[in-house]
Short mmCIF file of C-alpha atoms in Angstrom, two decimals:
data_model
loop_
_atom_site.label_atom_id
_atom_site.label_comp_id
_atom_site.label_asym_id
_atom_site.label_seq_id
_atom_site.Cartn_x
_atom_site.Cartn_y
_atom_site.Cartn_z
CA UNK V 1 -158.80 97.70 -73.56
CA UNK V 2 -155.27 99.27 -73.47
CA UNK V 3 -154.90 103.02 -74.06
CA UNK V 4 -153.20 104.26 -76.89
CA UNK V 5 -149.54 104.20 -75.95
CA UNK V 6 -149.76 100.61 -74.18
CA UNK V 7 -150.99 99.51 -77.38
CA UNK V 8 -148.56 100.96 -79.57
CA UNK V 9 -146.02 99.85 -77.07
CA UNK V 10 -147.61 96.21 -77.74
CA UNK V 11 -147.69 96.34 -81.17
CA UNK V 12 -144.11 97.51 -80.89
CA UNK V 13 -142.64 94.62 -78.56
CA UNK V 14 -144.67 91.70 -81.26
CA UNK V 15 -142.73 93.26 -84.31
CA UNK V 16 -139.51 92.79 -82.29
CA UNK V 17 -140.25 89.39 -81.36
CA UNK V 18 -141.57 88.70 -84.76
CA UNK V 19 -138.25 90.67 -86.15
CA UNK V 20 -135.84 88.36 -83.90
CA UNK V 21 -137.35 84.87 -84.92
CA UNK V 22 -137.13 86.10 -88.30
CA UNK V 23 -133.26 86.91 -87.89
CA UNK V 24 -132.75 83.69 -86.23
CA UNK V 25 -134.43 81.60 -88.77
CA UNK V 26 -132.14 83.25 -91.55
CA UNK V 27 -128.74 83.18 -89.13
CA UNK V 28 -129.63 79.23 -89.34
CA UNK V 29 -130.34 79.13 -92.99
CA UNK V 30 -127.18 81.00 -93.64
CA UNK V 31 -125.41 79.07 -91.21
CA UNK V 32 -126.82 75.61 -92.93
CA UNK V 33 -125.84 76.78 -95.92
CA UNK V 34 -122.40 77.95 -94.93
CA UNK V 35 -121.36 74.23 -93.40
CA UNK V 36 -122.90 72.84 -96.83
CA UNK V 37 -120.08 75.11 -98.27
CA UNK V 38 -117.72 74.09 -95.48
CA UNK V 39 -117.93 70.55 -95.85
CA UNK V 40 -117.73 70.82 -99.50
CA UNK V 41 -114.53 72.31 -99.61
CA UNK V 42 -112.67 70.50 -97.05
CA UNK V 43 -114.02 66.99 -98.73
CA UNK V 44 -112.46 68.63 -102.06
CA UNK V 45 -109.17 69.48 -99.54
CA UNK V 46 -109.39 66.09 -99.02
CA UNK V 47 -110.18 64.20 -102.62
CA UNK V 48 -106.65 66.06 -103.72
CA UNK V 49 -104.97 64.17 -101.37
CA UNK V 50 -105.67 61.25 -104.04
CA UNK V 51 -102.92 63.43 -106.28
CA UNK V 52 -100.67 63.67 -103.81
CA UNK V 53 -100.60 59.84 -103.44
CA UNK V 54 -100.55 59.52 -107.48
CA UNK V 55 -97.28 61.54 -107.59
CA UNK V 56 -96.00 60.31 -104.26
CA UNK V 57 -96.34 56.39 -105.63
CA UNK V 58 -95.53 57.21 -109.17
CA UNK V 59 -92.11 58.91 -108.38
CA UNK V 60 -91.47 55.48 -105.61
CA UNK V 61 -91.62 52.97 -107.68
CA UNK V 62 -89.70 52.09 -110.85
CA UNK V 63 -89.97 53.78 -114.22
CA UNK V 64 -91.58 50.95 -115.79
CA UNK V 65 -94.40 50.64 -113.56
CA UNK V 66 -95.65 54.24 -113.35
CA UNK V 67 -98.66 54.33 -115.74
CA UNK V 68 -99.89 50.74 -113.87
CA UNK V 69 -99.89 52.80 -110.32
CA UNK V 70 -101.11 55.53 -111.76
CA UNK V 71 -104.23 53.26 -113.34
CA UNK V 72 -104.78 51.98 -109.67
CA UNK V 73 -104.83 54.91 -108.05
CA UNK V 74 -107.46 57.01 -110.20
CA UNK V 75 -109.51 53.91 -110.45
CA UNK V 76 -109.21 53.45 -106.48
CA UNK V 77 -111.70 56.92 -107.11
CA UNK V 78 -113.64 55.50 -109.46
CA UNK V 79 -114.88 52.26 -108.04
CA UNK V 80 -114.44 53.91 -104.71
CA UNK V 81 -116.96 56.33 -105.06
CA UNK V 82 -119.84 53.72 -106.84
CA UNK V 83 -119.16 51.20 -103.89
CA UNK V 84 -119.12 53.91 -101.25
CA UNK V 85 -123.18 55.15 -102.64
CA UNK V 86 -124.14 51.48 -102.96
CA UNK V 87 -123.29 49.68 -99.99
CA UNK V 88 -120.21 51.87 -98.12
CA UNK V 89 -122.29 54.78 -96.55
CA UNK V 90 -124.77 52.78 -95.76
CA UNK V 91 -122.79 50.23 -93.55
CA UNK V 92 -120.73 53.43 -91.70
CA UNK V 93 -123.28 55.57 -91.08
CA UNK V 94 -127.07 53.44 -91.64
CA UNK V 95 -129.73 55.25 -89.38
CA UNK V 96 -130.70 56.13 -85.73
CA UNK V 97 -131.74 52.20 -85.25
CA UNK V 98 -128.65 51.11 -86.01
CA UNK V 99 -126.85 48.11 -83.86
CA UNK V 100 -123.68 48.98 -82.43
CA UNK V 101 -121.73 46.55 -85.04
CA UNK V 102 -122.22 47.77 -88.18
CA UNK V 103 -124.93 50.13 -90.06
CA UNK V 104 -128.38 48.97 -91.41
CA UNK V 105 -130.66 51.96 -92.01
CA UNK V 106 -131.20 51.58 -95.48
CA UNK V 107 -131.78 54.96 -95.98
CA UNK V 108 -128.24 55.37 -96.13
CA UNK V 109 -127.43 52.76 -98.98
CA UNK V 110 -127.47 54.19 -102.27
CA UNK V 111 -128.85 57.73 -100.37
CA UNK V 112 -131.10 60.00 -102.00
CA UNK V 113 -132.71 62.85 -100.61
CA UNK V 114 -136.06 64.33 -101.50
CA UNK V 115 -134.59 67.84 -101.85
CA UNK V 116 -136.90 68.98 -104.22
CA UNK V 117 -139.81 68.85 -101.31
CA UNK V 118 -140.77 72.53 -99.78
CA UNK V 119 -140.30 70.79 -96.61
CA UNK V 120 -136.38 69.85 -96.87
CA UNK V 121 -134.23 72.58 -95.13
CA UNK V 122 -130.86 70.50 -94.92
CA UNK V 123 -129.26 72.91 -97.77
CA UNK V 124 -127.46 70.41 -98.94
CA UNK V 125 -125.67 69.31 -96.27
CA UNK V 126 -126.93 65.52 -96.18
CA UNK V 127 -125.23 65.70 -99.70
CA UNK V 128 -122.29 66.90 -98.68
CA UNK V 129 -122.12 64.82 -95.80
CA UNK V 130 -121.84 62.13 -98.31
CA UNK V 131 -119.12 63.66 -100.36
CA UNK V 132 -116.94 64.52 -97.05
CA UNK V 133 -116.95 60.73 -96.00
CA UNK V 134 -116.42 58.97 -99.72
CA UNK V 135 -113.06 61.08 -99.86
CA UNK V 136 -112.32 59.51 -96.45
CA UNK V 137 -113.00 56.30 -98.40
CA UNK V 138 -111.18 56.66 -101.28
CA UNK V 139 -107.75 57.64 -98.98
CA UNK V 140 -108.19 54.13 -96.92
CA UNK V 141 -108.41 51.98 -99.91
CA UNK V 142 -105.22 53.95 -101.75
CA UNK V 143 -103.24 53.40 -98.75
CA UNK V 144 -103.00 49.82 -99.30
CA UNK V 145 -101.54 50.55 -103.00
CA UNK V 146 -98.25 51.80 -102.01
CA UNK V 147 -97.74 48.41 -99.71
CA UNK V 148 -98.44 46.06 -102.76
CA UNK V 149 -97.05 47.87 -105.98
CA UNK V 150 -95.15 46.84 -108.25
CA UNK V 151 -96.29 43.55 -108.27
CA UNK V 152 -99.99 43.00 -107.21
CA UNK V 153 -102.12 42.29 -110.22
CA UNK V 154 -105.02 44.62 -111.40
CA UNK V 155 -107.85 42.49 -110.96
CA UNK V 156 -106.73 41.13 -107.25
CA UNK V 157 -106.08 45.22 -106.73
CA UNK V 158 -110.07 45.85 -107.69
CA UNK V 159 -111.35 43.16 -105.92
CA UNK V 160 -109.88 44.03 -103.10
CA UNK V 161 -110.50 47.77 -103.12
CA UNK V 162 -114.06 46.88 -103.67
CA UNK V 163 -114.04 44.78 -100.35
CA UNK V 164 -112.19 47.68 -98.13
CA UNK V 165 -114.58 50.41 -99.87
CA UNK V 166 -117.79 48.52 -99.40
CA UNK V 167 -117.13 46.32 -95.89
CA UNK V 168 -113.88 46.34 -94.12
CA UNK V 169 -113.10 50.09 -93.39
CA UNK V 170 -117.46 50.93 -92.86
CA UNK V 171 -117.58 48.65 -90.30
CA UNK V 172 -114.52 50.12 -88.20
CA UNK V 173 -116.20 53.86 -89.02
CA UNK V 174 -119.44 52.62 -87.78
CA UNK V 175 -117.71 51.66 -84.09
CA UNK V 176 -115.53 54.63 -83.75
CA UNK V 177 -117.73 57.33 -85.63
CA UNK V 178 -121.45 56.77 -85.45
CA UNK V 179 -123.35 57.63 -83.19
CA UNK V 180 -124.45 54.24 -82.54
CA UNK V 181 -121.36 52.52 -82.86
CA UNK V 182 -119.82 50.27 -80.03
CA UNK V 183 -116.72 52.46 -79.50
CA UNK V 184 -117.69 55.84 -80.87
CA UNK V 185 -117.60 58.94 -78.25
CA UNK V 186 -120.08 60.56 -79.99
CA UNK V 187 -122.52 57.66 -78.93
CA UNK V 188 -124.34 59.78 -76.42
CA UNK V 189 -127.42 57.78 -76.02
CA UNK V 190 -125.69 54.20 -75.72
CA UNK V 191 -123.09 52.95 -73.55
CA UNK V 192 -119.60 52.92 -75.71
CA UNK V 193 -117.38 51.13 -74.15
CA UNK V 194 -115.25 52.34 -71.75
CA UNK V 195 -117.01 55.98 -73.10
CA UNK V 196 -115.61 55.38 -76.41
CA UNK V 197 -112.18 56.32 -78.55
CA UNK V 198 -111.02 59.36 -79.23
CA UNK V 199 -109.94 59.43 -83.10
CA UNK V 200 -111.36 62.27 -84.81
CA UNK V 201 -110.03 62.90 -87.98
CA UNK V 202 -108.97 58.98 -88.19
CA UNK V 203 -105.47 58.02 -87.30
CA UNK V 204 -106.80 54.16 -86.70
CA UNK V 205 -109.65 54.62 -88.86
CA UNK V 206 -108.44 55.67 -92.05
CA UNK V 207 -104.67 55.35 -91.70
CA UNK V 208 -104.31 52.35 -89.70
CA UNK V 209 -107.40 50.65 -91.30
CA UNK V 210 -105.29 50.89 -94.70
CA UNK V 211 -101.61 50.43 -93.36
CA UNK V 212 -102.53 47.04 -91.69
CA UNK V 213 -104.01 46.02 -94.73
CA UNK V 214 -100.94 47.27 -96.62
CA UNK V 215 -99.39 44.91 -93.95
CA UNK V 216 -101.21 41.80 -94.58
CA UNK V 217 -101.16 42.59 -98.56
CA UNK V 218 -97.42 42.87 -98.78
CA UNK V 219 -96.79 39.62 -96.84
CA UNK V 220 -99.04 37.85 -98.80
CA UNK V 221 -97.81 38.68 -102.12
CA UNK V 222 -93.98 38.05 -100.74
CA UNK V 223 -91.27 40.62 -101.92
CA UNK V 224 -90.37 41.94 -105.58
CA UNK V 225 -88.25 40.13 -107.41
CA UNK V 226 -84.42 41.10 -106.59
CA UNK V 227 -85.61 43.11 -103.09
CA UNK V 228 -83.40 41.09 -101.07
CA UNK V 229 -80.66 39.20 -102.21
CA UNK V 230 -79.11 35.55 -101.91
CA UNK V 231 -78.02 36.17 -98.29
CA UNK V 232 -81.99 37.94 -97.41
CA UNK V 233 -79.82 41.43 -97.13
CA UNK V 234 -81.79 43.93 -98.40
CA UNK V 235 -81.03 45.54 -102.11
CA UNK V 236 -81.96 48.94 -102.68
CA UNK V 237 -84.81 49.11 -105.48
CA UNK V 238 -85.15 53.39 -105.29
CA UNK V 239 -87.72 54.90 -106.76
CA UNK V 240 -87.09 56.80 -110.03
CA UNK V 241 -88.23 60.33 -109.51
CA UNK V 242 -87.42 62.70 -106.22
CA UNK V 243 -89.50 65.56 -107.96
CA UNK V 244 -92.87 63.53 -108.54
CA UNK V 245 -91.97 62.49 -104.49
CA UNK V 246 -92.05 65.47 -102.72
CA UNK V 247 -94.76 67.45 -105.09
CA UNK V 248 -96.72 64.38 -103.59
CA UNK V 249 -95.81 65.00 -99.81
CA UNK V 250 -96.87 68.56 -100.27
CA UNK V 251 -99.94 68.05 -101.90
CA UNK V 252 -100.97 65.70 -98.88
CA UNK V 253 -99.61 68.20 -96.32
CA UNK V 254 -102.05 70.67 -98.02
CA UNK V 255 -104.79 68.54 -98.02
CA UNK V 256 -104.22 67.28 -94.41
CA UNK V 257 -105.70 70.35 -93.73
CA UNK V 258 -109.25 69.46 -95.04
CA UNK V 259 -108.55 66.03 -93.71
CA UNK V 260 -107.88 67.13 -90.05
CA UNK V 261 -109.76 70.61 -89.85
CA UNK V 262 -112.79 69.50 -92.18
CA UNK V 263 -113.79 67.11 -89.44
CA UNK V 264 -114.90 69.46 -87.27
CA UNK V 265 -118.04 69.29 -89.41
CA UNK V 266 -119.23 72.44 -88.75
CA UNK V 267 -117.96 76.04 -88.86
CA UNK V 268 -120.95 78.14 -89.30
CA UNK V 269 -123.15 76.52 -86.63
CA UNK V 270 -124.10 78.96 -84.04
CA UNK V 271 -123.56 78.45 -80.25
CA UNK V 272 -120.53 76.17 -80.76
CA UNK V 273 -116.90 76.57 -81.00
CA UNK V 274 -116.74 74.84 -84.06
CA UNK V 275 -114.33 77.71 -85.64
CA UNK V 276 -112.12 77.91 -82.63
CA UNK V 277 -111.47 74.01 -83.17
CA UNK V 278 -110.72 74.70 -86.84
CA UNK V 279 -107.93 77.32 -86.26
CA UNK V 280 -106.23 75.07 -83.48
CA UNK V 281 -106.57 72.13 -85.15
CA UNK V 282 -104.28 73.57 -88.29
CA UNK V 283 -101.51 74.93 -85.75
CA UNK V 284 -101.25 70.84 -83.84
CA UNK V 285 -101.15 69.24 -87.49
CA UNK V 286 -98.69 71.84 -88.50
CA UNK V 287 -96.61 71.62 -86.16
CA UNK V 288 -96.99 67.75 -85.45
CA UNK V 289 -95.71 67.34 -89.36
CA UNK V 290 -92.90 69.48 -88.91
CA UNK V 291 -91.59 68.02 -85.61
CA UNK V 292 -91.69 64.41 -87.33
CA UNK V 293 -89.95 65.78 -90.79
CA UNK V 294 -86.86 67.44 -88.88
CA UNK V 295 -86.95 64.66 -86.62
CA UNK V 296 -86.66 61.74 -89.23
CA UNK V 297 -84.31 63.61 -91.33
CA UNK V 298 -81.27 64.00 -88.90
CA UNK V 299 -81.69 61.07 -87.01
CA UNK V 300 -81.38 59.27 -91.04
CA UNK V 301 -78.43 61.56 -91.41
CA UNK V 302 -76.59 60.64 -88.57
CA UNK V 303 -77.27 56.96 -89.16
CA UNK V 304 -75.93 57.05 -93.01
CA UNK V 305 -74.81 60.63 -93.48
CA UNK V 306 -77.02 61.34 -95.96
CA UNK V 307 -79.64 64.19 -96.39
CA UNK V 308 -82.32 61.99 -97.83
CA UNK V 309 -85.55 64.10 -98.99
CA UNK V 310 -87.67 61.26 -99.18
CA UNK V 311 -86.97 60.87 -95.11
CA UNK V 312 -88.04 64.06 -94.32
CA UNK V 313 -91.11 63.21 -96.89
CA UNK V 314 -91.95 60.28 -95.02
CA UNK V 315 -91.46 62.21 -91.70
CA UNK V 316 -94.09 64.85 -92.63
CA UNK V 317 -96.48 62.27 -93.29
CA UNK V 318 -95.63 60.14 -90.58
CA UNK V 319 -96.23 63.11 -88.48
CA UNK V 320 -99.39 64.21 -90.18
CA UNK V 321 -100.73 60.36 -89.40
CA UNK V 322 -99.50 60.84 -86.07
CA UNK V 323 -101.64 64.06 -85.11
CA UNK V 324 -104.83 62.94 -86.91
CA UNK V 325 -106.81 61.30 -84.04
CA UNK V 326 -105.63 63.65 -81.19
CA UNK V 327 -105.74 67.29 -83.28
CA UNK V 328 -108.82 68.52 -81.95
CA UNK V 329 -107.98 67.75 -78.55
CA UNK V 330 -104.26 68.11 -77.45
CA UNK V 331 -102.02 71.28 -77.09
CA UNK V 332 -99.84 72.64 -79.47
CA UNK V 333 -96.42 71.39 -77.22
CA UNK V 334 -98.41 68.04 -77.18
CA UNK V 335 -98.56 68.00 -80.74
CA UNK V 336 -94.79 68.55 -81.31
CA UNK V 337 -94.00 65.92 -78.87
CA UNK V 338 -96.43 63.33 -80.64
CA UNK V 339 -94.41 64.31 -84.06
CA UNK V 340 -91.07 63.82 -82.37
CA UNK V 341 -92.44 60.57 -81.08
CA UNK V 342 -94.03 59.81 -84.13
CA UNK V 343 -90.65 59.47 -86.11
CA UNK V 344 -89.17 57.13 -84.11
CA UNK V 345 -92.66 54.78 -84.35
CA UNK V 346 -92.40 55.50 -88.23
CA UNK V 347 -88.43 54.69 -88.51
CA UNK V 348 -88.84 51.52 -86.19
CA UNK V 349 -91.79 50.04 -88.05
CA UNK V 350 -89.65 50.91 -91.46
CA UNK V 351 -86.25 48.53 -90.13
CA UNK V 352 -88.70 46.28 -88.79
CA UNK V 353 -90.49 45.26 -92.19
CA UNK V 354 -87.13 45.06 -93.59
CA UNK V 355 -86.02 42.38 -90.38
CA UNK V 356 -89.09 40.58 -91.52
CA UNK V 357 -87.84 40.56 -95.23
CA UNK V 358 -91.55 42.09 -95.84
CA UNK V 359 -91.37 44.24 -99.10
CA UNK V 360 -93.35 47.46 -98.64
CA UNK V 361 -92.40 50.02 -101.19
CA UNK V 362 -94.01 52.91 -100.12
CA UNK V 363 -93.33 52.51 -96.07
CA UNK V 364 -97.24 52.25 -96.33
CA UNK V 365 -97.80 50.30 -92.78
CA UNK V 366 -94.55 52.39 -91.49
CA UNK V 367 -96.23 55.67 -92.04
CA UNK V 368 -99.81 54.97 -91.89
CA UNK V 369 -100.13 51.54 -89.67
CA UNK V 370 -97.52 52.41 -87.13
CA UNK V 371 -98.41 55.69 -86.53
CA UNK V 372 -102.04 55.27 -87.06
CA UNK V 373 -101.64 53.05 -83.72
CA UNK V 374 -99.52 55.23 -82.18
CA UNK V 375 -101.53 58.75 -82.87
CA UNK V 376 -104.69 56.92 -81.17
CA UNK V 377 -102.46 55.92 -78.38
CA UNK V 378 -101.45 58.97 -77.82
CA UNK V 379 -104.89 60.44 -77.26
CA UNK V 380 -104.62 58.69 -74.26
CA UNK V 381 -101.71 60.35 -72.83
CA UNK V 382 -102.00 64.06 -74.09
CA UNK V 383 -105.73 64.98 -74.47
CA UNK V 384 -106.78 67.91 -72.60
CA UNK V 385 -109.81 67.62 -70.40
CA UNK V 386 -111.33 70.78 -72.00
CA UNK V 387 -111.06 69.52 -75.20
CA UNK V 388 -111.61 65.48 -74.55
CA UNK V 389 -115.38 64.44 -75.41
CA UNK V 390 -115.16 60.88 -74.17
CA UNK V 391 -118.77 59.91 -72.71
CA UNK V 392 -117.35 59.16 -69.26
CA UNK V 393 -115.38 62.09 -68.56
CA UNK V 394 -112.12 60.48 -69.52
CA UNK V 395 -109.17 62.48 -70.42
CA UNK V 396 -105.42 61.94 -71.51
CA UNK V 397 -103.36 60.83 -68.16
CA UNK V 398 -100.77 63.79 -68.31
CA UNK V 399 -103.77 65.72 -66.79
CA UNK V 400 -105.24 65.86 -63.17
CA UNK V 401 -108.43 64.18 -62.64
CA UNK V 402 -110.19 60.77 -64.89
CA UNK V 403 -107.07 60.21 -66.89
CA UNK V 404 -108.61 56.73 -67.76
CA UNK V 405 -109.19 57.61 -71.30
CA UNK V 406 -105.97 55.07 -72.29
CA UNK V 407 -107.89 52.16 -71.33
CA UNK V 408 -110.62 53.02 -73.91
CA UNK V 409 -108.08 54.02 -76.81
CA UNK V 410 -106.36 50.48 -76.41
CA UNK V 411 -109.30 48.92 -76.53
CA UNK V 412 -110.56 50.25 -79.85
CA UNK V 413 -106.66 49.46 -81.04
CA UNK V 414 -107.07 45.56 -80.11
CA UNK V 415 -110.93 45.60 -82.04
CA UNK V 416 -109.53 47.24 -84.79
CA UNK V 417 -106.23 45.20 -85.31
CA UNK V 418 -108.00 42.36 -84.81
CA UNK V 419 -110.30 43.18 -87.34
CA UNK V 420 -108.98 44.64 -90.27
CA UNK V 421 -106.32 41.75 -89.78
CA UNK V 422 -108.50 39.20 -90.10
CA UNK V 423 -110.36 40.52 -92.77
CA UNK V 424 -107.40 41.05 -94.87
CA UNK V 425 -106.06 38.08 -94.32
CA UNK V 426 -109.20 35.73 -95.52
CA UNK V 427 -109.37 38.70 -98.95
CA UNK V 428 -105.61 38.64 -100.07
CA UNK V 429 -105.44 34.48 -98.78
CA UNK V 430 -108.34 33.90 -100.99
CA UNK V 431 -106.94 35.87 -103.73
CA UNK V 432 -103.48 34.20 -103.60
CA UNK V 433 -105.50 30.52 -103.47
CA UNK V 434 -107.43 31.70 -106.63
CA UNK V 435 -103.37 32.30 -108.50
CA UNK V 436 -105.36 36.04 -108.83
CA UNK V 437 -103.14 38.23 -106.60
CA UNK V 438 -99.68 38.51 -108.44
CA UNK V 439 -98.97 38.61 -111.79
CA UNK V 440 -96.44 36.67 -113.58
CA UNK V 441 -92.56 36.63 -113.16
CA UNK V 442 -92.04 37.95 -116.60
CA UNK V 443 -94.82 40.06 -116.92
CA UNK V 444 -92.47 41.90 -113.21
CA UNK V 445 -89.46 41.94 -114.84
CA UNK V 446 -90.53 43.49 -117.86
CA UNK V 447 -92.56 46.61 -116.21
CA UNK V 448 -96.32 46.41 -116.12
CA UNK V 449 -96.26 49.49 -118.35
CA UNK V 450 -94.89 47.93 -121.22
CA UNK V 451 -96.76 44.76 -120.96
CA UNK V 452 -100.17 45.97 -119.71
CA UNK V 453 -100.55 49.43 -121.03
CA UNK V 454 -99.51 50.14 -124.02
CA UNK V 455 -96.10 51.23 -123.35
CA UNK V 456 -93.14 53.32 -121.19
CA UNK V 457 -95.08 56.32 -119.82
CA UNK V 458 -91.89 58.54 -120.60
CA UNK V 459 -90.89 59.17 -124.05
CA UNK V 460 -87.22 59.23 -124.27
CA UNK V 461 -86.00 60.99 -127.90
CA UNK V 462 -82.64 60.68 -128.90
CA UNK V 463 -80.99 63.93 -130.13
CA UNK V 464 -78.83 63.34 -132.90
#
């Protein structure tokens, strides 16, 4: 038996114990529910982003093909977003007995979660989950518009979203992102190769995923009519509105910021630095954008001394692609360098398509495809061993110790490449063979506006 004060002393020592686990259980919940939150908003940071490629593509190409790029980019959302439930999720992200190819859990296909049951405690989060990763989606499969405009036909355009939504770019987030995947650094419990690739927010991924496809799409379909004359010299075909151009490029900027820093996940979770990743994470894809935008914009100057806006538009972006993979874990004079970099991958790619007499209105493999490759390559050279999460050990070479991590980066580069190229090629070659991928010469000439949607989508009034 204790004596009075030992057992008040007890009594005293179980209600703190009993007190604590009862803090910690609602510093989780909160937690939970602030990440549900989180996730939310930076997946809405990112679904804006499909605005910002609206206006973007909208003012590029011609007047009389706005409302048909404007049709293909809010349906990209709309069959994006029913093929991502159906089959999309499930082949990125499955279950924990996945194979490290491609996921099968079908769990994840068509997902629905019993969160009606007293015993779910996920807050929402497996929902949001969802959401966060189907805006990914929807930005891969718009990509490829701005490489094919102006002259792909609707239907081919559908098809072919609905085969990069529900197959091509799953597959390639299943290696690098899953935790089963064959290249993913967050495979823990496997053996990634080579430790796996470093691409967190999804320079190769999302951006080069859609730019090669761009790629493949706009040398399949050949160039607009009048792109290049007689001769194969290039004729200028500019796009009709600066304005709707640069509201675009700043309404991507903005929601690069969901793009990059919503991938951390996480923000709330206790015990991690997950908000410490956020904040550092905005400064490298601020400053990566900027260094690419000044960058692109003098060197154009002092090759045709002009101040073009829609270079230092394209420089942003190409500098936003360019910081993607590596944000998390390079340093902030890392990150300018990889802009400054970055712009000369973006203006090289640009002059190269033209070489090749390969029409790509938007600079959509330029921007995205060039320096999709080149942001994951960079990982390899500037990622700080602090911040690196390879499975070896492996870091970016600039460093002291295991700077090996280049080897693992190129790899997932070949894969990927190899890949989405092939995969491409057998869609838009089987959509050419079919006579469904471009439309008619008149039907081009005309506008697609006039002759597919009911009309001009500016009203011009005389004033008399």
């Amino acid at each position: 038996a204790f004596c009075a004060p030992c057992a008040a002393k007890k009594r005293l020592c179980t209600g703190y114990r009993r007190a604590a686990m009862v803090l910690n259980l609602l510093a989780a919940n909160v937690a939970a529910k602030g990440d549900t939150f989180y996730l939310i908003w930076a997946g809405v940071l990112v679904f804006f982003m499909q605005a910002g490629f609206g206006m973007l593509e909208a003012g590029t190409v011609r007047a009389k093909n706005t409302k048909n790029i404007l049709l293909k980019n809010i349906l990209d959302s709309c069959l994006g977003a029913i093929i991502w439930y159906l089959l999309g999720y499930g082949f990125a992200y499955g279950d924990s007995n996945d194979n490290v190819f491609i996921g099968t859990g079908a769990s994840s296909f068509a997902p629905h979660y019993n969160d009606w049951d007293a015993s779910y405690t996920a807050e929402g989060g497996d929902w949001a989950g969802w959401f966060f990763q189907f805006t990914f989606a929807a930005a891969a499969a718009t990509i490829v518009s701005g490489g094919v405009a102006e002259r792909c036909a609707l239907g081919a355009y559908l098809i072919y979203s609905i085969c990069i939504t529900g197959f091509i770019y799953p597959v390639v987030v299943h290696w690098i992102w899953d935790s089963e995947g064959m290249m993913s650094a967050f495979n823990t419990g496997g053996s990634p190769i080579l430790g796996g690739c470093i691409d967190f927010a999804g320079s190769g991924v999302v951006h080069m995923t859609g730019g090669i496809a761009a790629l493949v799409g706009a040398a399949m379909l050949g160039p607009r009519i009048g792109r290049f004359d007689a001769n194969g010299s290039p004729v200028p075909m500019p796009g009709h509105n600066s304005v709707l151009q640069i509201l675009g490029v700043f309404i991507l900027w903005v929601g690069w910021y969901g793009f990059n820093g919503g991938s951390t996940l996480s923000v709330f979770a206790l015990g991690v630095p997950y908000a410490r990743d956020l904040a550092r994470v905005c400064v490298t894809t601020t400053l990566s954008a900027a260094a690419c935008g000044l960058s692109v914009v003098v060197f154009t100057y002092l090759m045709t001394h002009v101040w073009d806006v829609m270079a230092v538009g394209n420089g942003v972006l190409a500098g936003l692609v360019s910081i993607t993979a590596g944000c998390v874990v390079v340093d902030p004079w890392a990150a300018i360098i990889m802009g400054l970099l970055g712009s000369f991958v973006y203006m090289g790619a640009s002059k190269l398509m033209i070489k090749l007499k390969i029409d790509d209105p938007l600079d959509a493999f330029a921007v995205h495809g060039a320096c999709g490759f080149w942001g994951v390559l960079a990982v390899g050279a500037f990622a700080r061993p602090e911040y690196a999460y390879n499975v070896d050990g492996r870091h970016g070479f600039f460093y002291a110790g295991d700077g090996s991590l280049i080897g693992a980066q190129i790899v997932a580069l070949i894969i990927e490449l190899a890949w989405v190229s092939i995969m491409s090629g057998i869609m838009f070659g089987a959509l050419k063979a079919a006579g469904m991928l471009r439309v008619p010469t008149e039907i081009e000439e005309m506008g697609m506006d006039v002759s597919k949607h009911g009309g001009d989508a500016y009203e011009v009034k005389e004033h008399t």
